Backbone as numpy.savetxt, mean C-alpha at the origin, in Angstrom:
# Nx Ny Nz CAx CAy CAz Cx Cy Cz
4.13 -26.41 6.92 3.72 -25.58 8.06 2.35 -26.04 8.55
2.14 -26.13 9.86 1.05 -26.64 10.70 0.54 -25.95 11.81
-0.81 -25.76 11.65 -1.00 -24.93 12.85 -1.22 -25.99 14.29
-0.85 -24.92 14.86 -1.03 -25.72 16.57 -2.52 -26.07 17.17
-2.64 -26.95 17.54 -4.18 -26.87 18.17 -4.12 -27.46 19.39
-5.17 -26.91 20.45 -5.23 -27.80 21.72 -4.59 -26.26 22.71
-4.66 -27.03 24.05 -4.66 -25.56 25.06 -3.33 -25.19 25.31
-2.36 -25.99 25.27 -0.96 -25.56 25.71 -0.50 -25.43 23.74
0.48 -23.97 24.08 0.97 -23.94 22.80 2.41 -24.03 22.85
3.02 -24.57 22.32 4.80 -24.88 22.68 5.69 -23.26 21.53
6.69 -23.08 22.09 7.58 -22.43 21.32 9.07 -23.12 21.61
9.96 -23.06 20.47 11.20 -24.05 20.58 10.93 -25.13 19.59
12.56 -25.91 19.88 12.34 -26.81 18.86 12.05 -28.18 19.89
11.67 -29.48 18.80 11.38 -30.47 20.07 11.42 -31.97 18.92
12.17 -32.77 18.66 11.88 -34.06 17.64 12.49 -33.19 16.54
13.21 -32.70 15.92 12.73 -31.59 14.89 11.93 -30.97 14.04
11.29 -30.63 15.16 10.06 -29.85 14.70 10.39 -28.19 15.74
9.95 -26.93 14.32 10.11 -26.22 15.33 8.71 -25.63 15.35
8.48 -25.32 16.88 7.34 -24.35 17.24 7.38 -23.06 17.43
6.61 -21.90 17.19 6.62 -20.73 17.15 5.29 -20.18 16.81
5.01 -18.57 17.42 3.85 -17.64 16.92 4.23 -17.00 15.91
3.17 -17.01 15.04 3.14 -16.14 13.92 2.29 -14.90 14.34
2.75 -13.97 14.31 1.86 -12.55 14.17 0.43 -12.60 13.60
0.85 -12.85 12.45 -0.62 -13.11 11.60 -1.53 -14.46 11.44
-0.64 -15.56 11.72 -1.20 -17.18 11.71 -1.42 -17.68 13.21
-0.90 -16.96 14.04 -0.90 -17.67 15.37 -0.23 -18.54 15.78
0.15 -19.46 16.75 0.87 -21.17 16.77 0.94 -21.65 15.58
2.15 -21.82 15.39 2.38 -22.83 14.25 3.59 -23.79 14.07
3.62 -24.68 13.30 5.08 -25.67 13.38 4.92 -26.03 12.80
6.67 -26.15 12.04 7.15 -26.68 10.98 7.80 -27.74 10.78
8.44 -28.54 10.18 9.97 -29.93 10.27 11.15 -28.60 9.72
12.23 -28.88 10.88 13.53 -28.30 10.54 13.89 -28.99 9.49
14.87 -28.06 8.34 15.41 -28.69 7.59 15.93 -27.77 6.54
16.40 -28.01 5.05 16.50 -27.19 4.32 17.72 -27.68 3.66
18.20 -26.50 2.67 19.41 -26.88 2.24 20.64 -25.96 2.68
22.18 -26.87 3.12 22.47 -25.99 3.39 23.37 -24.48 2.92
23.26 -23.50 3.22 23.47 -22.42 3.36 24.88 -21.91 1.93
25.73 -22.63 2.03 26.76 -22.21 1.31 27.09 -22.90 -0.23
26.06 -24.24 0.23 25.55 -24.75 -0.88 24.37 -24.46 -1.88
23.76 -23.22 -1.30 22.52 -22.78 -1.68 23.02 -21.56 -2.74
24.51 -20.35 -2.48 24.95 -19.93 -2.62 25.57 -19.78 -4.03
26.52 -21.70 -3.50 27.44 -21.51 -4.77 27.05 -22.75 -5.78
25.53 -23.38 -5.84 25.76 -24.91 -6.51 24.91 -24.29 -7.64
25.34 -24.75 -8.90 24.97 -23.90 -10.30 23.22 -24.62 -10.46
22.97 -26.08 -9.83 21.47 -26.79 -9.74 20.44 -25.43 -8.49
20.88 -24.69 -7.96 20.27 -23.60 -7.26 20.76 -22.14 -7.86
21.01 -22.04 -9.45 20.90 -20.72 -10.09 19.36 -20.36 -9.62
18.53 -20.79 -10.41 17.09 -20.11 -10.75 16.59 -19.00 -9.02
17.43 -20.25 -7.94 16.67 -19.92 -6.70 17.04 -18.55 -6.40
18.85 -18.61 -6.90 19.44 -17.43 -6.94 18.97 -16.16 -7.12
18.28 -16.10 -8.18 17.78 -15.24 -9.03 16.85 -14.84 -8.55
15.99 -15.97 -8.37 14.42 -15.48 -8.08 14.90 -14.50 -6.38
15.78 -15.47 -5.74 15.86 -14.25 -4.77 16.50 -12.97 -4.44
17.35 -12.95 -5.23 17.37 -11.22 -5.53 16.18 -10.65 -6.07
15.60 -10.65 -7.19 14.45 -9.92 -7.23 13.34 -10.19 -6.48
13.03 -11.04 -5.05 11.92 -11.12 -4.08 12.58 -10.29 -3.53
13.82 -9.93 -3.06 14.52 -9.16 -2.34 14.23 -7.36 -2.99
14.87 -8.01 -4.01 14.66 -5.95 -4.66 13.41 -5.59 -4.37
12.04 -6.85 -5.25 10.99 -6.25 -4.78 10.53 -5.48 -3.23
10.73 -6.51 -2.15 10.63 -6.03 -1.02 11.19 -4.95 -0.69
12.41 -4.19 -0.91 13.01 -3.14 -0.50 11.96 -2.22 -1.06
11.64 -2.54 -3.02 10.85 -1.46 -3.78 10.03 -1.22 -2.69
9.12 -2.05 -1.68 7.41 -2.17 -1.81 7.80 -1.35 -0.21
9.15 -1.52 0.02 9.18 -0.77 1.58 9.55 0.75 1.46
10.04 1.22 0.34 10.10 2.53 0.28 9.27 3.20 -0.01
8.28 2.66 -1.16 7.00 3.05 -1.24 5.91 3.24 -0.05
6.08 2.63 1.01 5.23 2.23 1.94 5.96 3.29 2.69
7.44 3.63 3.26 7.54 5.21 3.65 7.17 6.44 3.30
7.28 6.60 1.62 7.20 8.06 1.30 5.43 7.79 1.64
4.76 6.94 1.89 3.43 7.18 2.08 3.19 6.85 3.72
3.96 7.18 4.06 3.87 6.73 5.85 2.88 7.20 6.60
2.84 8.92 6.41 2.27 9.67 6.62 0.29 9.21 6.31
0.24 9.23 5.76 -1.36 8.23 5.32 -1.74 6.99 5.92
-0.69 6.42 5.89 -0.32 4.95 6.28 -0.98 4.54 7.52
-0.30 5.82 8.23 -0.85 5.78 9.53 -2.53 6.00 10.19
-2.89 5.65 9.54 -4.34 6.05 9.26 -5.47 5.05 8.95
-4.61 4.34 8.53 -5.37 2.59 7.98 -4.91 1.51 9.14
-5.63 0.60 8.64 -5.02 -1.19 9.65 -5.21 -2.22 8.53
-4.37 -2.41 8.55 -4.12 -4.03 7.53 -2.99 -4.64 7.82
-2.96 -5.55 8.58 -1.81 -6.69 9.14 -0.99 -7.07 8.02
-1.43 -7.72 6.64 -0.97 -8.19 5.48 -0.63 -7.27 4.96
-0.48 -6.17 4.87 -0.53 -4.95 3.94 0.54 -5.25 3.10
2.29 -4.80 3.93 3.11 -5.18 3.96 3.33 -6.64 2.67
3.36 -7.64 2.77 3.17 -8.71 2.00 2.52 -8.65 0.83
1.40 -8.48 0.75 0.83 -7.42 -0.37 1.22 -6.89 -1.20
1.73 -6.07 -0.69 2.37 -5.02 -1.60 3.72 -5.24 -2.28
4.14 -6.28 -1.56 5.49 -6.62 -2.08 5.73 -7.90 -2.69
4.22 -8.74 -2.92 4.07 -9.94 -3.86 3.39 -8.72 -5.13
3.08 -7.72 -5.33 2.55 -7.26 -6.10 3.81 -6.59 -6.55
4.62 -5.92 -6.26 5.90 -5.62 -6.56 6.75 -6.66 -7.36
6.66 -7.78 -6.59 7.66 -9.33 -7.46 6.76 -9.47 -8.66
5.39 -9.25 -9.02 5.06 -9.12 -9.91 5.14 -8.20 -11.08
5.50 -7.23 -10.12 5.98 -6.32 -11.37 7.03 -6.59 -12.30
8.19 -6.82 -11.41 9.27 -7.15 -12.09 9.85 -8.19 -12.90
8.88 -9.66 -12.60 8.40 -10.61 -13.45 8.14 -9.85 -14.77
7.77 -8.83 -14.86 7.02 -8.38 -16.47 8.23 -7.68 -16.87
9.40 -7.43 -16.34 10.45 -6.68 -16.71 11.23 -7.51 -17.93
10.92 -7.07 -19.57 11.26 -8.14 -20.74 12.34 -7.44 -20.73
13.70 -6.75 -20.25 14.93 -6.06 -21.32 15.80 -6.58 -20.68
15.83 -6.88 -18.77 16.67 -7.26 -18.28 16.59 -9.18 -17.82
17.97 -9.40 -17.34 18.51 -10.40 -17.56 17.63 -11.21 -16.16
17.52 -12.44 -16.28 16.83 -13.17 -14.77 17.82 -12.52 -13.66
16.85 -12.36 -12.62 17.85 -12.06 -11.20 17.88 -10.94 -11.00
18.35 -9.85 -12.37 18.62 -8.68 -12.57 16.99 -8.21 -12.61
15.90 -8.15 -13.25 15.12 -7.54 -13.52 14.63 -6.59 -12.35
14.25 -5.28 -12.97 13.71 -4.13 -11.60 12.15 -3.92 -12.02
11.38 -3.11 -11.10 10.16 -2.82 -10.60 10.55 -1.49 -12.13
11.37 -0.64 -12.39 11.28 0.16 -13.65 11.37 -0.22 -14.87
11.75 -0.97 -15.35 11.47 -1.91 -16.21 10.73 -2.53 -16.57
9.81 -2.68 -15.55 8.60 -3.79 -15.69 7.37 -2.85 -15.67
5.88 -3.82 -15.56 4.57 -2.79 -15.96 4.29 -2.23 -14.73
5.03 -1.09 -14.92 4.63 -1.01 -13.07 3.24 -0.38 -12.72
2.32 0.11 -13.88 1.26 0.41 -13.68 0.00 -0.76 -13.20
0.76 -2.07 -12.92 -0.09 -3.24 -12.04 -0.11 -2.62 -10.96
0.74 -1.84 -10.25 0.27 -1.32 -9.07 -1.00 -0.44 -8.96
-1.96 0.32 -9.82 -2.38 0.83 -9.89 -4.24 -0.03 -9.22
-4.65 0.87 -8.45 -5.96 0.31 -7.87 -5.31 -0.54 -6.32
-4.38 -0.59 -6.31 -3.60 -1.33 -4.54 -4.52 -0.74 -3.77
-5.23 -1.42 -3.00 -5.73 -0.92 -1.79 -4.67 -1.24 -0.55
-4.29 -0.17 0.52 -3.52 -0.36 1.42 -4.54 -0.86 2.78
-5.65 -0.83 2.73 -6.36 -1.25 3.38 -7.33 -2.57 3.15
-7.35 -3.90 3.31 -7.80 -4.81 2.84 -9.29 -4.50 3.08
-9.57 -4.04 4.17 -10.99 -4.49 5.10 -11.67 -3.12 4.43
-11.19 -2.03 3.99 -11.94 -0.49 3.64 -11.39 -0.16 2.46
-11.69 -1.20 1.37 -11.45 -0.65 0.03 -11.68 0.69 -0.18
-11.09 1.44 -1.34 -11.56 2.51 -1.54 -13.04 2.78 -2.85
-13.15 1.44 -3.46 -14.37 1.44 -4.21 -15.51 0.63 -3.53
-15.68 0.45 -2.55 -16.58 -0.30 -1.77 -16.80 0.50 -0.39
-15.81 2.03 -0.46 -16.75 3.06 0.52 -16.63 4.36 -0.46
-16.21 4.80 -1.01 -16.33 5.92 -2.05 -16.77 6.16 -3.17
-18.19 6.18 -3.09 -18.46 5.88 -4.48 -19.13 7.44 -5.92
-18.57 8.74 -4.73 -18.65 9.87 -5.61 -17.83 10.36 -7.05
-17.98 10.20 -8.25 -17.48 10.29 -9.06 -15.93 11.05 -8.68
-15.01 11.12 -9.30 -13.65 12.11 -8.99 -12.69 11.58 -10.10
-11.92 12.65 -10.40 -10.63 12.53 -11.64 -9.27 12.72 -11.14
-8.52 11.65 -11.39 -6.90 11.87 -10.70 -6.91 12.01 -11.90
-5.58 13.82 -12.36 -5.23 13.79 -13.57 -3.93 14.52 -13.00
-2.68 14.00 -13.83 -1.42 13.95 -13.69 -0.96 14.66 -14.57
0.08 15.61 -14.67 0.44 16.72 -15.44 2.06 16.08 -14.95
3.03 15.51 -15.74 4.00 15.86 -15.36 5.12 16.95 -16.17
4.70 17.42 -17.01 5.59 18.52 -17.50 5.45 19.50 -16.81
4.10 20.26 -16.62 3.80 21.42 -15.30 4.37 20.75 -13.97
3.72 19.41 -13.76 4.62 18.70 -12.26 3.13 19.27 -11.39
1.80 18.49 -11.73 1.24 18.93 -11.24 0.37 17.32 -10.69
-0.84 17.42 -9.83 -1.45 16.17 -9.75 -2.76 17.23 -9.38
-3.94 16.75 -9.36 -5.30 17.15 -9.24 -6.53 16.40 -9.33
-6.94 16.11 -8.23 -8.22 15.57 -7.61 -9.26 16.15 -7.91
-9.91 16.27 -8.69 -11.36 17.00 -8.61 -12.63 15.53 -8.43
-13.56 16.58 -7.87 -14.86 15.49 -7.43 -15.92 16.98 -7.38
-16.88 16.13 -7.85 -18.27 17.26 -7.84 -19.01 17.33 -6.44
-19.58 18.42 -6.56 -20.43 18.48 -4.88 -21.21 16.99 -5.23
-21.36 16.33 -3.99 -22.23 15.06 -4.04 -22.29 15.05 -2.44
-23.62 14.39 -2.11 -24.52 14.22 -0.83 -23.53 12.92 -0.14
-22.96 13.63 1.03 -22.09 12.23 1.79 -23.13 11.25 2.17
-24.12 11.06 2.72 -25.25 9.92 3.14 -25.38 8.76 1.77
-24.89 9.66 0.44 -25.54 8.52 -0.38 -24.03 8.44 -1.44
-23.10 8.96 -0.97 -21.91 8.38 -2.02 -20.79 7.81 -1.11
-20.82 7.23 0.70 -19.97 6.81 1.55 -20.84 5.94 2.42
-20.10 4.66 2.11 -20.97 3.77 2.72 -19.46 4.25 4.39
-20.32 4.66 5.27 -19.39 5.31 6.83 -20.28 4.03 7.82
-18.73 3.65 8.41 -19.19 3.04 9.47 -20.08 3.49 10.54
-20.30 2.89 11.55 -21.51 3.52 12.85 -20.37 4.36 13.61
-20.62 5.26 14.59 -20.87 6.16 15.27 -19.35 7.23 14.46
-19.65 7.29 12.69 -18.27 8.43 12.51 -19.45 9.10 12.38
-19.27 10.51 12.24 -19.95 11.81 12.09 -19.68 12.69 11.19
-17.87 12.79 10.48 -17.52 13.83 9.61 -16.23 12.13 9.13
-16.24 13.15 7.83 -14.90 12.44 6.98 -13.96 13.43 6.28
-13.14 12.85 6.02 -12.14 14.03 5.02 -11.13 12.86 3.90
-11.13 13.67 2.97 -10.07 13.09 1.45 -8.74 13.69 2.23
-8.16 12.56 1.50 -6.82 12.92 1.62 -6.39 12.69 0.43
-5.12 13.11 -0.19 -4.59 12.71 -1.43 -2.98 12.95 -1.35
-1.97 11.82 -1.80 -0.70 12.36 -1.30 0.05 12.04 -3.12
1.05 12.58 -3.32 1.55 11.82 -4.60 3.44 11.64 -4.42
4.10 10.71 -5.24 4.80 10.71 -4.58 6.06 10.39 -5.72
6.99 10.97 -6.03 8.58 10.83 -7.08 9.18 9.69 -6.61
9.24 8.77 -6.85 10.04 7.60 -6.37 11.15 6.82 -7.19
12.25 7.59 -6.52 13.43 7.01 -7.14 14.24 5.39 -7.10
13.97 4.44 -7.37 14.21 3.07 -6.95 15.26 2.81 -6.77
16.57 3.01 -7.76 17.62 3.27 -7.88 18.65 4.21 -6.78
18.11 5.23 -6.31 18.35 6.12 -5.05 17.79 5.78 -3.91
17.49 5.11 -3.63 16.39 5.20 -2.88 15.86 6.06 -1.94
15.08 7.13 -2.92 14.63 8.30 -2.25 13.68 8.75 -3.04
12.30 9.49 -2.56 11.80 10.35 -3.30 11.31 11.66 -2.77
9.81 12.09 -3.41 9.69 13.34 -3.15 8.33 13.23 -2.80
7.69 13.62 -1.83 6.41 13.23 -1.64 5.66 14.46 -1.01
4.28 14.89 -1.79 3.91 15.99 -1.28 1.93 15.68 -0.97
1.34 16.07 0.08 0.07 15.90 0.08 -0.80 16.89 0.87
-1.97 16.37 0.63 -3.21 17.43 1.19 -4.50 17.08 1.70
-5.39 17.78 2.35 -6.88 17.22 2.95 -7.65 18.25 2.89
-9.04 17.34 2.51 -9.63 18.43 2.81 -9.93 18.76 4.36
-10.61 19.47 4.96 -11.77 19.46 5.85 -12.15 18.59 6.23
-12.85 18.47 7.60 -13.84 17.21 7.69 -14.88 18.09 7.49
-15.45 17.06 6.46 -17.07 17.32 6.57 -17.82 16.48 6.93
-19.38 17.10 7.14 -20.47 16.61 8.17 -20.67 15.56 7.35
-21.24 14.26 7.83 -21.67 12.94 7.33 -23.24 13.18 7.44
-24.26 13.79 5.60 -25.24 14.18 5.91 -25.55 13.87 4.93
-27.03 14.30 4.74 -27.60 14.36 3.80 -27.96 15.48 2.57
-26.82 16.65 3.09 -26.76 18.04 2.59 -25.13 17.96 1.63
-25.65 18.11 0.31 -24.30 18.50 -0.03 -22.72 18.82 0.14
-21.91 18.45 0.29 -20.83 19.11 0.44 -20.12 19.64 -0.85
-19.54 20.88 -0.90 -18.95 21.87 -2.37 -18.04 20.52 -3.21
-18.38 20.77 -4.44 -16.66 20.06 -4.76 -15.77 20.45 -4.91
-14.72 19.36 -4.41 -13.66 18.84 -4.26 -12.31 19.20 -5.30
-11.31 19.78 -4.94 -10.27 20.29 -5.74 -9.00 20.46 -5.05
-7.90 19.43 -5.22 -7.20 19.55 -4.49 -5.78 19.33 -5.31
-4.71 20.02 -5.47 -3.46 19.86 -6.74 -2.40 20.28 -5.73
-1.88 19.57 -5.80 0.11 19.58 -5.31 0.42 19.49 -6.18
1.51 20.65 -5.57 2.73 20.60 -6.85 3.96 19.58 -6.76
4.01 18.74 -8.07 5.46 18.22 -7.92 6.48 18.75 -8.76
7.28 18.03 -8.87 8.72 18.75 -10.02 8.17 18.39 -11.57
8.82 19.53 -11.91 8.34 19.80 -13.32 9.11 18.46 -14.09
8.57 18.09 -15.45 9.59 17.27 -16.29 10.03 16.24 -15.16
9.23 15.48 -14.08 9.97 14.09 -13.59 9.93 13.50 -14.04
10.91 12.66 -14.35 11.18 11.39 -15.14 10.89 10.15 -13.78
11.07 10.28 -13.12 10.88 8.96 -11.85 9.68 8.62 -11.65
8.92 7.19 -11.87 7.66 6.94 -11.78 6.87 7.61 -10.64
5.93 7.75 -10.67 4.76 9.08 -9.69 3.47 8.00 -9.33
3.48 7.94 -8.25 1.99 7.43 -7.58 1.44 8.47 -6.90
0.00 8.13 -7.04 -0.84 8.85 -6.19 -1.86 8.02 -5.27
-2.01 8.60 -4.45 -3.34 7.84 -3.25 -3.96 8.53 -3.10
-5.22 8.41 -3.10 -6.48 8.78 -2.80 -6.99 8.13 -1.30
-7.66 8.97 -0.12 -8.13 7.86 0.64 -9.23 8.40 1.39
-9.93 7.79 1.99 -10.77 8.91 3.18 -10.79 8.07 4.90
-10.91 9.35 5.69 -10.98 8.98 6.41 -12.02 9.26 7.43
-12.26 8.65 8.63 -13.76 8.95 9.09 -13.22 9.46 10.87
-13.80 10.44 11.36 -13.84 10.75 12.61 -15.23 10.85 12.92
-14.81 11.45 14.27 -16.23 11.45 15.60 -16.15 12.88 16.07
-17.25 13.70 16.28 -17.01 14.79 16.89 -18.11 14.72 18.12
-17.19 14.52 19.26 -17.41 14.49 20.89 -17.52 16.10 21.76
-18.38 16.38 21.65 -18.22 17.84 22.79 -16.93 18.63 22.12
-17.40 18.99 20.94 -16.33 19.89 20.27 -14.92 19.31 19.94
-14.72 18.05 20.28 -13.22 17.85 20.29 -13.65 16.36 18.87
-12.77 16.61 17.66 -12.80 15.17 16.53 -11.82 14.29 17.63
-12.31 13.09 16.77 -11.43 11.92 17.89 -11.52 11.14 15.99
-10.57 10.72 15.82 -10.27 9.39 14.79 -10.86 8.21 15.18
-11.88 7.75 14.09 -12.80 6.47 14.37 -12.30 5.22 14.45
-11.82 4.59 15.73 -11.83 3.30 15.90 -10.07 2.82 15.12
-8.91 3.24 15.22 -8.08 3.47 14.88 -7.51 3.27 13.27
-8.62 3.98 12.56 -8.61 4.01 11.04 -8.66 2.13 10.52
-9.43 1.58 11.18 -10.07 0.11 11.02 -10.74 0.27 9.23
-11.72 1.59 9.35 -12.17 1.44 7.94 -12.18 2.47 7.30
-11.02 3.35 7.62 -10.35 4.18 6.70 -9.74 3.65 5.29
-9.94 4.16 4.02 -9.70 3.44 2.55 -8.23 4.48 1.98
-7.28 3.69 1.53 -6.68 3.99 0.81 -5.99 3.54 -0.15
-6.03 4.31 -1.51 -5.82 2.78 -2.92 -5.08 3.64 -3.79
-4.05 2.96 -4.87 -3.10 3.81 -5.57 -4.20 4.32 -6.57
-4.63 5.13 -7.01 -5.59 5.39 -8.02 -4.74 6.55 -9.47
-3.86 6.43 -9.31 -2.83 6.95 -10.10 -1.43 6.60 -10.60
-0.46 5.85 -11.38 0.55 5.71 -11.63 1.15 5.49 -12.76
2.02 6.59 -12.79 3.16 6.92 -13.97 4.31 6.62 -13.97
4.47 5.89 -14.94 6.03 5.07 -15.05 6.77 6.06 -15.26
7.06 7.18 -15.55 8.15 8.11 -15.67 8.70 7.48 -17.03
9.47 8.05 -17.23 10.85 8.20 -18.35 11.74 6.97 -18.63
């Protein structure tokens, strides 16, 4: 793969070479070619490829359902790569899956607590703007999750971009069935509060989930930053450096 340079950019094929935009790379071109298709399928010298691509595949489905039951948040951040991310971190999971067979291996099986610390936001980590102490603690026999954070001074525990004024936590957690593909996802916020140099109360925030889940449980932690204009909040700059990172996960049963 080659990127394009110079003022005219071609799309199509041309010599065999094909040209095209990438979303994220811009102009680029490749040499057509490959192997073909039915031979890729059934020739026993392309097992391994086999394999490996069902589980790039499972992973990706894993890393896209996860990325729904958290949609809701989602929407709140910007990260172009996110997507990709999350779902080379997923193929990694299942790489660690020792019981099942190549090809076969799943994201439950494997350590799936590598997901843990994911930032969904590349550019607004969540430890490089939040730096007020806080405890994700997970109850799953009660089926509980709980955020606590102590009163702490926003001016000196949020590094906030220029012109936000107030921020607010969010925290979502989420039952994720891999196998079904479905889960259960429940969340909360605080308030915005003032971006000052005055205390804000601490922080306590618990959703309830199902008692006794056996289905691995993530949680996100994130914050986000607004503007308050003549009485009306406006969302800062379309959540550019809004943070959100898995800071919780339980393999279930």
């Amino acid at each position: 793969m080659a990127r394009q340079d110079g003022i005219i950019k071609l799309k199509g094929q041309l010599g065999g070479i094909s040209f095209y935009k990438s979303s994220l790379n811009g102009h680029l071109a490749r040499q057509k070619g490959g192997v073909d298709a039915k031979r890729m399928q059934t020739d026993p010298a392309f097992a391994r490829t086999r394999e490996n691509g069902r589980e790039f595949g499972r992973a990706g489905t894993n890393a896209k359902l996860l990325r729904t039951a958290f949609r809701s948040q989602l929407l709140s951040t910007r990260d172009g790569r996110m997507s990709n991310r999350l779902s080379s971190l997923f193929n990694a999971v299942i790489k660690t899956d020792e019981l099942s067979l190549r090809g076969e291996r799943t994201v439950v099986n494997g350590d799936i607590t590598l997901l843990r610390g994911f930032d969904f936001n590349e550019t607004g980590k969540l430890t490089h703007t939040f730096f007020a102490p806080y405890t994700a603690d997970v109850d799953s026999a009660a089926g509980t999750v709980t955020i606590d954070a102590p009163a702490f001074i926003p001016t000196d525990m949020i590094a906030y971009p220029d012109g936000a004024t107030h921020f607010r936590l969010v925290v979502s957690a989420a039952e994720v069935d891999f196998a079904e593909n479905a889960y259960n996802v429940q969340s909360l916020e605080t308030e915005d509060m003032l971006l000052s140099a005055i205390a804000v109360p601490p922080v306590n925030l618990v959703l309830t989930m199902s008692e006794d889940n056996t289905d691995p449980l993530f949680v996100v932690l994130g914050i986000e930053f607004t503007q308050l204009v003549n009485g009306q909040m406006y969302t800062l700059n379309n959540g550019a450096y809004n943070a959100l990172s898995l800071v919780a996960v339980e393999p279930g049963a």
